[in-house]
Amino acid sequence: MTEHRQQRFRFSEAPIWELQRKYFEEQGLRAWNNDQVPQYITSNPMIAEAYAEMIFGFLQDRARKGESVEPVTILELGAGAGRLAFHVLQKLCELRDFAGIPLPPFRYVMTDLPMKNVKSWERHPALQKYVSEGILDFARFDAAADHELNLTVSGTTIRPGDLAQPLLIVANYFFDSIPQELIYVGDGHIFECDVVIDFPENPKRLSPAQTLESMNLDYSHRRAPAYEEESFAYHDVIALYQQELEDSHILFPAVGLECLERLNRLSRAGFLLLTADKGDHRLENWKFAEPPELILHGSFSLTANYHAIAHVMEQRGAHALFTSHYYKNLNVGCILMLEEPLSYAGTRLAYRRSIERFGPDEFFSLKEWVDRHLDTMGLQQLLAFWRLGGYDAEFFIQGAKRFSSLLPEAGDEEMADIRRGIHRMWSSYYVMEQRYDLALDAGLLLFEMEMYEDANYYLEASLEADEDEPVPTVLYCLAICSYELEMLDLALDYTRKALVLEPEHEEALDLLHALSGEE
């Protein structure tokens, strides 16, 4: 029987945070394999397009203010797998090129705590275009401590006061994963919550994820009058909690607020924050809140206290945008910590269009429904949802068989739309650590539609990327494509390769006889 032991910690100093740090440093980009750490909901093309619209609106606002010379730095905190940055840059460049209007230049800086992630981004093929264009750079950034940014591509350092333009901060699934304080409001007083952890006697033998899974957490309260003193940096919001809340456990984002303050000092003009998380901005949602539970996914996450962040920033002159309706899975906010924030009409209108009216949270709710009903959807419904999601590869991977089953009833226009969608999808596909043969699915579907030139392109791409032995069916399909494209020598070569692997492949044998007769 395994012995356990208990230790008491201040919540923000508990070993869970060091385990969180070690998990990401050890795993690198592998942390997002199989969606172990969730990434789709905050990194898909749809949310990227919403962010690109708001960034574009902000660039327009700065241009209208006569600030078109100095570059705008877009800083992503906790960029993780890198997928969001890629999609945002792609959508933003499309908007820039389509509009053709004067805008300030911009550079996107991806940051994370593990240097292993930074090195992986530097090598990622999909990001090289933006690096070469000079609009993408990288930096390691510790949200709990760093005061400057050391960019790895340009070799420059951004220090306090260096930026003339406001800093534009992107923080998805960020505030819920960095250290937080835990306080309790009761009888008009503030208590600090200590966490009592029960964990195995030899946790060093376990991985960080295994240790987190093995822990049992309990909480105890102790009076914390320091929070109630007027000298406390965030006294106003604490006083509000004392007045309005009772019997409530509050995750307080002291580290997150301090991080925003340090980042704010990098610019002489304030910042704009775009953020999405499991987080509440309404005070009533913190009433009678129970102690937090760790949501485990290799690492862990909690709930972000957007109310505290928005309240503190608004007290300092910011304007905070959150949806008037309740969120289900993802709360998306925009905080304008800027001089005359209401003058940023382009930014605010973009939020209204892309988040308030219909945004990433609504899209994800629809996707959950679509995932359950995929086999009942018609071709037009599949195409409509695929288009709504920005021709996302993950939806195509899920729906390829359904697309295939509906081809017999598809018209020429629908087939043309499928073909166009595949090309759009391929141009915005971001390969992650866990590879999937998207080219194969695309090529086989195009082959079924008898679009042989397109099918040949994707099937050859699949063959080149696959390190395993080729599948005879793929070689046979390539042989047919080559035959239809009148590349008979290549068709014969593919046919012979298919038969080496499967000598009794009837269709390949028939094709071999036909090709031999034409020699």
Short mmCIF file of C-alpha atoms in Angstrom, two decimals:
data_model
loop_
_atom_site.label_atom_id
_atom_site.label_comp_id
_atom_site.label_asym_id
_atom_site.label_seq_id
_atom_site.Cartn_x
_atom_site.Cartn_y
_atom_site.Cartn_z
CA MET A 1 0.00 0.00 0.00
CA THR A 2 1.36 3.39 -0.99
CA GLU A 3 1.88 5.79 1.89
CA HIS A 4 0.71 9.35 1.53
CA ARG A 5 1.70 12.47 3.36
CA GLN A 6 0.14 15.88 3.74
CA GLN A 7 1.68 19.30 3.44
CA ARG A 8 0.17 22.75 3.66
CA PHE A 9 1.02 25.56 1.22
CA ARG A 10 -0.09 29.00 0.31
CA PHE A 11 -2.08 28.36 -2.86
CA SER A 12 0.13 30.46 -5.16
CA GLU A 13 3.24 28.74 -3.76
CA ALA A 14 1.94 25.17 -3.92
CA PRO A 15 4.02 22.60 -5.86
CA ILE A 16 1.26 22.31 -8.46
CA TRP A 17 2.68 25.37 -10.19
CA GLU A 18 6.19 23.96 -10.39
CA LEU A 19 4.75 20.70 -11.74
CA GLN A 20 2.86 22.73 -14.34
CA ARG A 21 6.09 24.42 -15.36
CA LYS A 22 8.03 21.14 -15.54
CA TYR A 23 5.32 19.47 -17.58
CA PHE A 24 5.51 22.05 -20.36
CA GLU A 25 9.30 22.30 -20.24
CA GLU A 26 9.66 18.51 -20.57
CA GLN A 27 6.95 17.97 -23.17
CA GLY A 28 7.58 20.94 -25.45
CA LEU A 29 5.18 20.89 -28.39
CA ARG A 30 4.31 17.25 -27.63
CA ALA A 31 2.04 18.57 -24.87
CA TRP A 32 -0.60 19.23 -27.52
CA ASN A 33 -0.49 15.78 -29.13
CA ASN A 34 -3.94 14.18 -29.32
CA ASP A 35 -5.31 17.42 -27.87
CA GLN A 36 -3.98 16.29 -24.48
CA VAL A 37 -3.67 19.95 -23.59
CA PRO A 38 -6.69 21.51 -25.33
CA GLN A 39 -5.75 23.76 -28.23
CA TYR A 40 -8.50 23.55 -30.86
CA ILE A 41 -11.03 25.80 -29.13
CA THR A 42 -8.58 28.73 -28.89
CA SER A 43 -6.44 28.04 -31.97
CA ASN A 44 -8.79 27.24 -34.86
CA PRO A 45 -9.04 29.42 -38.00
CA MET A 46 -12.37 30.88 -36.87
CA ILE A 47 -11.04 32.45 -33.66
CA ALA A 48 -7.90 33.49 -35.54
CA GLU A 49 -10.02 35.35 -38.07
CA ALA A 50 -11.91 37.10 -35.26
CA TYR A 51 -8.60 38.20 -33.72
CA ALA A 52 -7.24 39.28 -37.10
CA GLU A 53 -10.34 41.44 -37.63
CA MET A 54 -9.81 43.16 -34.26
CA ILE A 55 -6.08 43.63 -34.88
CA PHE A 56 -6.84 45.04 -38.32
CA GLY A 57 -9.41 47.39 -36.77
CA PHE A 58 -6.78 48.50 -34.26
CA LEU A 59 -4.23 49.15 -37.01
CA GLN A 60 -6.84 51.24 -38.83
CA ASP A 61 -7.52 53.18 -35.64
CA ARG A 62 -3.82 53.93 -35.18
CA ALA A 63 -3.56 55.04 -38.82
CA ARG A 64 -6.52 57.40 -38.35
CA LYS A 65 -4.68 58.91 -35.37
CA GLY A 66 -1.71 59.62 -37.63
CA GLU A 67 0.42 56.84 -36.11
CA SER A 68 1.45 54.93 -39.24
CA VAL A 69 5.24 54.96 -39.07
CA GLU A 70 6.23 53.07 -35.93
CA PRO A 71 5.50 49.31 -35.97
CA VAL A 72 2.86 47.76 -33.75
CA THR A 73 4.11 44.79 -31.72
CA ILE A 74 1.62 41.94 -31.33
CA LEU A 75 2.75 39.82 -28.39
CA GLU A 76 1.26 36.37 -27.88
CA LEU A 77 1.66 34.98 -24.37
CA GLY A 78 1.85 31.21 -24.03
CA ALA A 79 1.82 30.61 -27.79
CA GLY A 80 2.05 26.86 -27.18
CA ALA A 81 1.79 24.75 -30.32
CA GLY A 82 1.99 27.90 -32.47
CA ARG A 83 -1.18 27.23 -34.41
CA LEU A 84 -3.02 30.39 -33.37
CA ALA A 85 -0.11 32.63 -34.35
CA PHE A 86 0.09 31.02 -37.78
CA HIS A 87 -3.63 31.42 -38.47
CA VAL A 88 -3.77 35.00 -37.14
CA LEU A 89 -0.81 36.05 -39.29
CA GLN A 90 -2.31 34.42 -42.36
CA LYS A 91 -5.71 36.09 -41.87
CA LEU A 92 -4.17 39.44 -40.95
CA CYS A 93 -1.96 39.47 -44.04
CA GLU A 94 -4.98 38.60 -46.19
CA LEU A 95 -6.88 41.58 -44.74
CA ARG A 96 -3.89 43.87 -45.21
CA ASP A 97 -3.38 42.84 -48.83
CA PHE A 98 -7.08 42.92 -49.70
CA ALA A 99 -7.69 46.36 -48.19
CA GLY A 100 -4.63 48.01 -49.70
CA ILE A 101 -4.84 50.99 -47.35
CA PRO A 102 -2.10 52.76 -45.34
CA LEU A 103 -1.52 50.97 -42.03
CA PRO A 104 1.25 50.91 -39.45
CA PRO A 105 3.71 48.05 -39.97
CA PHE A 106 3.42 45.22 -37.48
CA ARG A 107 5.44 42.37 -36.05
CA TYR A 108 4.06 39.34 -34.25
CA VAL A 109 6.13 37.97 -31.35
CA MET A 110 5.39 34.44 -30.15
CA THR A 111 6.41 33.77 -26.55
CA ASP A 112 6.28 30.91 -24.08
CA LEU A 113 8.08 29.77 -20.96
CA PRO A 114 9.83 26.64 -22.36
CA MET A 115 12.78 27.50 -24.61
CA LYS A 116 12.13 24.13 -26.27
CA ASN A 117 8.94 25.60 -27.78
CA VAL A 118 10.76 28.68 -29.05
CA LYS A 119 13.34 26.50 -30.81
CA SER A 120 10.58 24.42 -32.39
CA TRP A 121 8.83 27.50 -33.77
CA GLU A 122 12.08 28.74 -35.24
CA ARG A 123 12.26 25.53 -37.30
CA HIS A 124 8.59 25.17 -38.22
CA PRO A 125 8.15 25.28 -42.03
CA ALA A 126 4.79 27.06 -41.92
CA LEU A 127 6.27 30.03 -40.03
CA GLN A 128 9.31 30.65 -42.23
CA LYS A 129 7.41 32.82 -44.70
CA TYR A 130 6.54 35.31 -41.97
CA VAL A 131 10.02 35.23 -40.49
CA SER A 132 11.47 36.03 -43.92
CA GLU A 133 8.98 38.87 -44.35
CA GLY A 134 10.22 40.34 -41.06
CA ILE A 135 6.82 40.24 -39.35
CA LEU A 136 7.41 37.28 -37.01
CA ASP A 137 9.84 36.90 -34.14
CA PHE A 138 10.11 34.75 -31.02
CA ALA A 139 11.07 35.12 -27.38
CA ARG A 140 11.12 33.13 -24.17
CA PHE A 141 9.00 34.94 -21.59
CA ASP A 142 8.38 34.12 -17.95
CA ALA A 143 5.06 35.73 -17.03
CA ALA A 144 5.92 35.70 -13.34
CA ALA A 145 9.23 37.53 -13.57
CA ASP A 146 10.39 39.01 -16.89
CA HIS A 147 10.50 42.75 -17.54
CA GLU A 148 11.80 42.70 -21.12
CA LEU A 149 11.65 40.69 -24.32
CA ASN A 150 14.74 39.27 -26.01
CA LEU A 151 13.80 38.52 -29.61
CA THR A 152 15.62 35.52 -31.07
CA VAL A 153 15.40 36.32 -34.80
CA SER A 154 16.24 40.02 -34.87
CA GLY A 155 18.44 39.84 -31.79
CA THR A 156 16.84 43.00 -30.40
CA THR A 157 15.64 43.55 -26.84
CA ILE A 158 12.42 45.37 -26.01
CA ARG A 159 12.83 47.19 -22.70
CA PRO A 160 10.46 49.42 -20.71
CA GLY A 161 9.58 52.53 -22.69
CA ASP A 162 10.95 51.26 -26.00
CA LEU A 163 7.63 51.00 -27.86
CA ALA A 164 6.00 54.13 -29.27
CA GLN A 165 2.88 52.26 -30.37
CA PRO A 166 0.60 50.51 -27.88
CA LEU A 167 1.49 46.88 -27.23
CA LEU A 168 -1.13 44.46 -28.54
CA ILE A 169 -1.30 41.41 -26.25
CA VAL A 170 -2.88 38.07 -27.20
CA ALA A 171 -3.46 35.76 -24.23
CA ASN A 172 -5.45 32.59 -24.90
CA TYR A 173 -5.68 29.90 -22.20
CA PHE A 174 -3.07 31.94 -20.35
CA PHE A 175 -4.48 33.50 -17.21
CA ASP A 176 -6.02 30.19 -16.08
CA SER A 177 -2.65 28.41 -16.17
CA ILE A 178 -0.29 30.75 -14.32
CA PRO A 179 -0.07 31.07 -10.51
CA GLN A 180 -3.07 32.61 -8.80
CA GLU A 181 -3.92 33.53 -5.24
CA LEU A 182 -6.92 31.91 -3.60
CA ILE A 183 -8.91 33.99 -1.15
CA TYR A 184 -12.14 33.44 0.73
CA VAL A 185 -14.72 36.12 1.51
CA GLY A 186 -16.78 35.54 4.65
CA ASP A 187 -18.49 37.81 7.19
CA GLY A 188 -17.13 40.84 5.37
CA HIS A 189 -13.51 39.78 5.81
CA ILE A 190 -10.82 38.38 3.54
CA PHE A 191 -9.19 35.08 4.31
CA GLU A 192 -6.32 33.47 2.45
CA CYS A 193 -6.82 29.86 1.49
CA ASP A 194 -4.04 27.41 2.13
CA VAL A 195 -4.09 24.21 0.14
CA VAL A 196 -3.44 20.96 1.97
CA ILE A 197 -2.00 18.45 -0.47
CA ASP A 198 -2.07 14.73 0.03
CA PHE A 199 0.36 13.08 -2.37
CA PRO A 200 2.49 9.91 -2.62
CA GLU A 201 5.61 9.63 -0.50
CA ASN A 202 7.88 9.33 -3.54
CA PRO A 203 6.47 11.78 -6.11
CA LYS A 204 9.90 12.16 -7.73
CA ARG A 205 9.41 8.73 -9.29
CA LEU A 206 6.36 10.02 -11.15
CA SER A 207 6.08 12.34 -14.11
CA PRO A 208 4.57 15.79 -13.47
CA ALA A 209 1.27 14.65 -15.02
CA GLN A 210 1.18 11.50 -12.86
CA THR A 211 1.98 13.49 -9.73
CA LEU A 212 -0.83 15.95 -10.45
CA GLU A 213 -3.25 13.07 -10.97
CA SER A 214 -2.23 11.47 -7.68
CA MET A 215 -2.74 14.56 -5.55
CA ASN A 216 -5.75 15.23 -3.36
CA LEU A 217 -6.37 18.86 -2.48
CA ASP A 218 -8.15 20.28 0.51
CA TYR A 219 -8.38 23.86 1.74
CA SER A 220 -8.24 25.79 5.00
CA HIS A 221 -8.77 29.49 5.70
CA ARG A 222 -6.76 32.01 7.68
CA ARG A 223 -7.40 35.71 8.12
CA ALA A 224 -5.46 37.90 5.68
CA PRO A 225 -5.87 41.54 6.74
CA ALA A 226 -3.13 42.68 4.33
CA TYR A 227 -5.64 42.34 1.46
CA GLU A 228 -8.00 44.76 3.22
CA GLU A 229 -5.44 47.52 3.74
CA GLU A 230 -5.64 50.54 1.43
CA SER A 231 -1.97 50.07 0.58
CA PHE A 232 -2.77 46.76 -1.14
CA ALA A 233 -2.23 47.27 -4.88
CA TYR A 234 -5.69 45.98 -5.79
CA HIS A 235 -7.57 47.29 -2.77
CA ASP A 236 -10.57 48.59 -4.75
CA VAL A 237 -11.58 45.24 -6.19
CA ILE A 238 -10.98 43.48 -2.84
CA ALA A 239 -13.22 46.08 -1.13
CA LEU A 240 -15.89 45.34 -3.73
CA TYR A 241 -15.64 41.62 -2.97
CA GLN A 242 -15.97 42.34 0.77
CA GLN A 243 -19.09 44.35 0.09
CA GLU A 244 -20.82 42.15 -2.49
CA LEU A 245 -19.72 38.57 -1.84
CA GLU A 246 -20.31 36.10 0.94
CA ASP A 247 -19.06 32.54 1.47
CA SER A 248 -17.11 32.79 -1.79
CA HIS A 249 -13.78 31.38 -2.92
CA ILE A 250 -12.06 33.75 -5.34
CA LEU A 251 -9.13 32.92 -7.58
CA PHE A 252 -7.28 36.22 -7.58
CA PRO A 253 -4.96 36.89 -10.57
CA ALA A 254 -2.20 38.82 -8.80
CA VAL A 255 0.52 37.33 -11.04
CA GLY A 256 -1.55 37.98 -14.16
CA LEU A 257 -2.18 41.60 -13.18
CA GLU A 258 1.48 42.14 -12.33
CA CYS A 259 2.42 40.62 -15.70
CA LEU A 260 0.12 43.08 -17.50
CA GLU A 261 1.66 45.95 -15.53
CA ARG A 262 5.18 44.90 -16.55
CA LEU A 263 4.14 44.54 -20.19
CA ASN A 264 2.37 47.91 -20.04
CA ARG A 265 5.68 49.52 -19.12
CA LEU A 266 7.22 48.34 -22.41
CA SER A 267 5.11 50.88 -24.28
CA ARG A 268 4.65 54.61 -23.88
CA ALA A 269 1.08 54.35 -25.20
CA GLY A 270 -0.62 51.56 -23.23
CA PHE A 271 -1.85 48.20 -24.46
CA LEU A 272 -4.73 46.33 -26.04
CA LEU A 273 -5.50 42.87 -24.63
CA LEU A 274 -7.27 40.15 -26.62
CA THR A 275 -7.93 37.15 -24.41
CA ALA A 276 -9.99 33.97 -24.36
CA ASP A 277 -10.33 31.48 -21.55
CA LYS A 278 -12.62 29.63 -19.20
CA GLY A 279 -13.18 32.75 -17.14
CA ASP A 280 -15.91 34.85 -15.58
CA HIS A 281 -16.18 38.62 -15.91
CA ARG A 282 -19.49 38.89 -14.05
CA LEU A 283 -19.33 39.45 -10.30
CA GLU A 284 -22.46 37.38 -9.68
CA ASN A 285 -20.72 34.29 -11.05
CA TRP A 286 -18.24 34.43 -8.15
CA LYS A 287 -20.96 34.51 -5.49
CA PHE A 288 -20.90 31.44 -3.23
CA ALA A 289 -18.11 29.99 -5.37
CA GLU A 290 -16.79 26.63 -4.16
CA PRO A 291 -13.06 25.91 -3.81
CA PRO A 292 -11.46 25.32 -7.22
CA GLU A 293 -10.84 21.91 -8.74
CA LEU A 294 -7.88 21.29 -10.99
CA ILE A 295 -8.97 20.48 -14.52
CA LEU A 296 -6.37 17.91 -15.55
CA HIS A 297 -5.13 17.44 -19.10
CA GLY A 298 -1.50 16.41 -18.66
CA SER A 299 -1.05 19.82 -17.09
CA PHE A 300 -3.98 21.55 -15.37
CA SER A 301 -6.09 24.67 -15.67
CA LEU A 302 -8.43 26.66 -13.46
CA THR A 303 -10.94 29.44 -14.05
CA ALA A 304 -9.62 32.87 -14.98
CA ASN A 305 -10.92 35.79 -12.95
CA TYR A 306 -11.73 38.20 -15.75
CA HIS A 307 -13.83 40.26 -13.37
CA ALA A 308 -10.78 41.26 -11.33
CA ILE A 309 -8.67 41.97 -14.42
CA ALA A 310 -11.39 44.09 -16.06
CA HIS A 311 -12.23 45.93 -12.84
CA VAL A 312 -8.62 46.84 -12.06
CA MET A 313 -7.98 48.04 -15.61
CA GLU A 314 -11.22 50.03 -15.81
CA GLN A 315 -10.35 51.77 -12.53
CA ARG A 316 -7.17 52.89 -14.32
CA GLY A 317 -9.02 54.25 -17.34
CA ALA A 318 -9.39 51.21 -19.59
CA HIS A 319 -12.49 50.14 -21.50
CA ALA A 320 -13.34 46.43 -21.24
CA LEU A 321 -15.42 44.52 -23.79
CA PHE A 322 -17.03 41.22 -22.89
CA THR A 323 -20.16 39.70 -24.40
CA SER A 324 -23.57 40.70 -23.08
CA HIS A 325 -24.71 37.09 -23.39
CA TYR A 326 -23.37 34.27 -21.22
CA TYR A 327 -20.57 32.16 -22.55
CA LYS A 328 -20.68 28.36 -22.57
CA ASN A 329 -17.12 27.16 -23.26
CA LEU A 330 -14.97 30.18 -24.01
CA ASN A 331 -15.15 33.76 -22.78
CA VAL A 332 -13.51 36.20 -25.21
CA GLY A 333 -12.63 39.66 -24.02
CA CYS A 334 -10.97 42.81 -25.29
CA ILE A 335 -9.49 45.37 -22.88
CA LEU A 336 -8.36 48.72 -24.26
CA MET A 337 -5.83 50.15 -21.77
CA LEU A 338 -5.31 53.18 -23.99
CA GLU A 339 -5.70 56.92 -23.95
CA GLU A 340 -9.28 57.71 -25.00
CA PRO A 341 -10.19 54.04 -25.48
CA LEU A 342 -13.64 54.83 -26.89
CA SER A 343 -11.98 56.59 -29.82
CA TYR A 344 -10.86 53.17 -31.10
CA ALA A 345 -14.05 52.65 -33.08
CA GLY A 346 -12.53 50.21 -35.58
CA THR A 347 -11.37 47.90 -32.79
CA ARG A 348 -14.67 48.06 -30.94
CA LEU A 349 -16.72 47.50 -34.10
CA ALA A 350 -14.58 44.48 -34.96
CA TYR A 351 -15.29 43.04 -31.50
CA ARG A 352 -19.00 43.64 -32.05
CA ARG A 353 -18.95 41.87 -35.42
CA SER A 354 -16.57 39.02 -34.62
CA ILE A 355 -17.29 38.23 -30.97
CA GLU A 356 -20.50 39.81 -29.69
CA ARG A 357 -22.75 38.97 -32.66
CA PHE A 358 -21.39 35.47 -33.30
CA GLY A 359 -18.02 34.42 -32.06
CA PRO A 360 -15.69 31.56 -31.19
CA ASP A 361 -17.84 30.36 -28.29
CA GLU A 362 -20.94 30.03 -30.46
CA PHE A 363 -18.88 28.36 -33.17
CA PHE A 364 -17.50 25.78 -30.74
CA SER A 365 -21.01 25.00 -29.45
CA LEU A 366 -22.11 24.42 -33.02
CA LYS A 367 -19.08 22.24 -33.67
CA GLU A 368 -19.93 20.04 -30.69
CA TRP A 369 -23.38 19.51 -32.24
CA VAL A 370 -21.92 18.90 -35.70
CA ASP A 371 -19.49 16.31 -34.29
CA ARG A 372 -22.46 14.30 -32.99
CA HIS A 373 -24.58 14.66 -36.14
CA LEU A 374 -21.96 14.55 -38.89
CA ASP A 375 -23.42 11.43 -40.48
CA THR A 376 -26.83 13.08 -40.91
CA MET A 377 -25.62 16.26 -42.60
CA GLY A 378 -26.06 16.95 -46.28
CA LEU A 379 -23.37 18.22 -48.60
CA GLN A 380 -24.50 21.85 -48.47
CA GLN A 381 -24.53 21.77 -44.67
CA LEU A 382 -21.04 20.26 -44.58
CA LEU A 383 -19.72 22.87 -46.98
CA ALA A 384 -21.41 25.71 -45.08
CA PHE A 385 -19.95 24.68 -41.73
CA TRP A 386 -16.53 24.04 -43.24
CA ARG A 387 -16.61 27.54 -44.75
CA LEU A 388 -17.79 29.06 -41.45
CA GLY A 389 -14.83 27.44 -39.69
CA GLY A 390 -12.31 28.85 -42.17
CA TYR A 391 -11.82 25.56 -44.05
CA ASP A 392 -10.26 24.00 -40.99
CA ALA A 393 -8.30 20.79 -41.52
CA GLU A 394 -9.62 19.17 -38.33
CA PHE A 395 -13.20 19.34 -39.61
CA PHE A 396 -12.18 17.92 -42.97
CA ILE A 397 -10.37 15.04 -41.26
CA GLN A 398 -13.53 14.27 -39.31
CA GLY A 399 -15.82 14.69 -42.29
CA ALA A 400 -13.82 13.15 -45.17
CA LYS A 401 -15.80 9.89 -45.13
CA ARG A 402 -19.10 11.79 -45.05
CA PHE A 403 -17.99 13.97 -47.96
CA SER A 404 -17.06 10.81 -49.84
CA SER A 405 -20.41 9.12 -49.17
CA LEU A 406 -22.29 12.12 -50.58
CA LEU A 407 -20.32 12.44 -53.82
CA PRO A 408 -22.81 10.38 -55.90
CA GLU A 409 -25.44 13.08 -55.38
CA ALA A 410 -23.07 16.05 -55.75
CA GLY A 411 -23.41 18.47 -58.65
CA ASP A 412 -20.57 20.09 -60.56
CA GLU A 413 -20.82 23.28 -58.48
CA GLU A 414 -20.63 21.35 -55.21
CA MET A 415 -17.63 19.38 -56.41
CA ALA A 416 -15.96 22.61 -57.44
CA ASP A 417 -16.62 23.96 -53.94
CA ILE A 418 -15.07 20.86 -52.37
CA ARG A 419 -12.02 21.23 -54.59
CA ARG A 420 -11.71 24.94 -53.76
CA GLY A 421 -12.12 24.17 -50.06
CA ILE A 422 -9.37 21.57 -50.13
CA HIS A 423 -6.95 24.05 -51.70
CA ARG A 424 -7.89 26.72 -49.12
CA MET A 425 -7.47 24.21 -46.32
CA TRP A 426 -4.08 23.02 -47.56
CA SER A 427 -2.75 26.58 -47.82
CA SER A 428 -3.61 27.18 -44.15
CA TYR A 429 -2.66 23.79 -42.70
CA TYR A 430 -0.37 23.98 -39.69
CA VAL A 431 1.42 20.69 -39.03
CA MET A 432 1.63 19.82 -35.33
CA GLU A 433 3.90 17.36 -33.53
CA GLN A 434 1.37 14.58 -34.03
CA ARG A 435 1.29 14.32 -37.79
CA TYR A 436 -1.80 13.37 -39.77
CA ASP A 437 -1.77 12.47 -43.45
CA LEU A 438 -4.13 15.22 -44.57
CA ALA A 439 -2.73 15.09 -48.10
CA LEU A 440 -3.83 11.47 -48.41
CA ASP A 441 -7.44 12.19 -47.43
CA ALA A 442 -7.53 15.19 -49.76
CA GLY A 443 -5.98 13.27 -52.64
CA LEU A 444 -8.31 10.28 -52.33
CA LEU A 445 -11.41 12.49 -52.26
CA LEU A 446 -10.25 14.40 -55.33
CA PHE A 447 -9.50 11.06 -57.01
CA GLU A 448 -13.10 9.96 -56.37
CA MET A 449 -14.25 13.20 -58.03
CA GLU A 450 -12.07 12.33 -61.05
CA MET A 451 -10.07 15.52 -60.59
CA TYR A 452 -6.88 13.71 -61.44
CA GLU A 453 -4.44 16.59 -61.68
CA ASP A 454 -5.40 17.84 -58.21
CA ALA A 455 -5.49 14.32 -56.80
CA ASN A 456 -2.04 13.63 -58.20
CA TYR A 457 -0.62 16.70 -56.42
CA TYR A 458 -1.90 15.65 -52.98
CA LEU A 459 -1.18 11.94 -53.34
CA GLU A 460 2.41 12.71 -54.34
CA ALA A 461 2.68 15.03 -51.32
CA SER A 462 1.45 12.20 -49.11
CA LEU A 463 3.95 9.79 -50.63
CA GLU A 464 6.85 12.19 -50.08
CA ALA A 465 5.92 12.94 -46.47
CA ASP A 466 5.19 9.36 -45.40
CA GLU A 467 8.25 7.61 -44.02
CA ASP A 468 6.49 4.21 -43.98
CA GLU A 469 6.18 1.82 -46.90
CA PRO A 470 3.67 3.17 -49.45
CA VAL A 471 0.17 1.69 -49.54
CA PRO A 472 -0.58 -0.18 -52.79
CA THR A 473 -3.93 1.61 -53.16
CA VAL A 474 -2.19 5.00 -53.14
CA LEU A 475 0.30 3.84 -55.77
CA TYR A 476 -2.54 2.50 -57.89
CA CYS A 477 -4.43 5.81 -57.61
CA LEU A 478 -1.28 7.66 -58.65
CA ALA A 479 -0.94 5.31 -61.59
CA ILE A 480 -4.48 6.13 -62.70
CA CYS A 481 -3.85 9.86 -62.27
CA SER A 482 -0.70 9.60 -64.37
CA TYR A 483 -2.58 7.59 -67.01
CA GLU A 484 -5.38 10.17 -67.22
CA LEU A 485 -2.80 12.95 -67.45
CA GLU A 486 -1.10 11.05 -70.29
CA MET A 487 2.10 10.42 -68.33
CA LEU A 488 2.24 6.77 -69.34
CA ASP A 489 5.79 5.98 -68.22
CA LEU A 490 5.04 7.29 -64.75
CA ALA A 491 1.75 5.38 -64.71
CA LEU A 492 3.61 2.16 -65.54
CA ASP A 493 6.19 2.84 -62.82
CA TYR A 494 3.52 3.39 -60.14
CA THR A 495 1.64 0.29 -61.29
CA ARG A 496 4.70 -1.92 -61.01
CA LYS A 497 5.48 -0.54 -57.55
CA ALA A 498 1.94 -1.31 -56.43
CA LEU A 499 2.22 -4.87 -57.69
CA VAL A 500 5.53 -5.42 -55.91
CA LEU A 501 3.70 -4.74 -52.67
CA GLU A 502 0.48 -6.55 -53.62
CA PRO A 503 1.03 -8.95 -56.54
CA GLU A 504 -2.66 -9.95 -56.67
CA HIS A 505 -4.00 -6.39 -56.89
CA GLU A 506 -6.58 -6.99 -59.65
CA GLU A 507 -7.06 -3.37 -60.75
CA ALA A 508 -3.30 -2.84 -60.93
CA LEU A 509 -2.89 -6.04 -62.97
CA ASP A 510 -5.56 -4.86 -65.42
CA LEU A 511 -3.86 -1.50 -65.69
CA LEU A 512 -0.48 -3.15 -66.23
CA HIS A 513 -1.89 -5.16 -69.15
CA ALA A 514 -3.46 -2.04 -70.64
CA LEU A 515 -0.27 -0.03 -70.28
CA SER A 516 1.89 -2.86 -71.66
CA GLY A 517 -0.31 -2.95 -74.71
CA GLU A 518 0.31 0.74 -75.30
CA GLU A 519 4.09 0.48 -75.07
#
